[in-house]
Amino acid sequence: EAMPKLVEARNESIKNINDIIDEFKTIHYAFQNEDLDVLPADHIIANFKNL
């Protein structure tokens, strides 16, 4: 009974971690390429507030 819920919670955690990693990759890309237009500040702030 508990196992499916644990698996579901684990999968959700992994998804959230992957979303965070993607966010950092976007930021890293922008700074590496000095292409800060890729990153509206509102976009970054909104995403990190949601974590």
Coordinates of C-alpha atoms in Angstrom, one line a residue:
E1 CA 0.0 0.0 0.0
A2 CA 2.7 2.5 1.0
M3 CA 5.2 1.5 -1.7
P4 CA 3.4 3.0 -4.7
K5 CA 3.1 6.3 -2.8
L6 CA 6.8 6.2 -2.0
V7 CA 7.7 5.5 -5.6
E8 CA 5.4 8.3 -6.7
A9 CA 6.9 10.7 -4.2
R10 CA 10.4 9.7 -5.3
N11 CA 9.6 10.2 -8.9
E12 CA 8.2 13.6 -8.2
S13 CA 11.4 14.5 -6.3
I14 CA 13.5 13.4 -9.2
K15 CA 11.4 15.5 -11.6
N16 CA 11.8 18.5 -9.3
I17 CA 15.6 18.0 -9.1
N18 CA 15.8 17.7 -12.8
D19 CA 13.8 20.9 -13.2
I20 CA 16.3 22.7 -10.9
I21 CA 19.3 21.3 -12.8
D22 CA 17.8 22.5 -16.1
E23 CA 17.3 26.0 -14.5
F24 CA 21.0 26.1 -13.5
K25 CA 22.1 24.9 -16.9
T26 CA 20.1 27.7 -18.5
I27 CA 21.7 30.2 -16.2
H28 CA 25.2 28.7 -16.7
Y29 CA 24.7 28.8 -20.5
A30 CA 23.7 32.4 -20.4
F31 CA 26.7 33.5 -18.4
Q32 CA 29.1 31.4 -20.4
N33 CA 27.8 33.0 -23.6
E34 CA 27.3 36.4 -22.1
D35 CA 23.8 36.1 -23.5
L36 CA 21.9 37.5 -20.6
D37 CA 18.9 38.2 -22.8
V38 CA 18.3 34.4 -22.6
L39 CA 17.4 35.1 -19.0
P40 CA 14.8 37.7 -18.1
A41 CA 15.4 38.3 -14.4
D42 CA 11.7 37.8 -13.7
H43 CA 11.9 34.3 -15.2
I44 CA 14.8 33.3 -12.9
I45 CA 13.2 34.8 -9.8
A46 CA 9.8 33.3 -10.5
N47 CA 11.3 29.8 -11.0
F48 CA 13.4 29.9 -7.9
K49 CA 10.6 31.2 -5.8
N50 CA 8.6 28.1 -6.8
L51 CA 11.3 25.6 -5.6

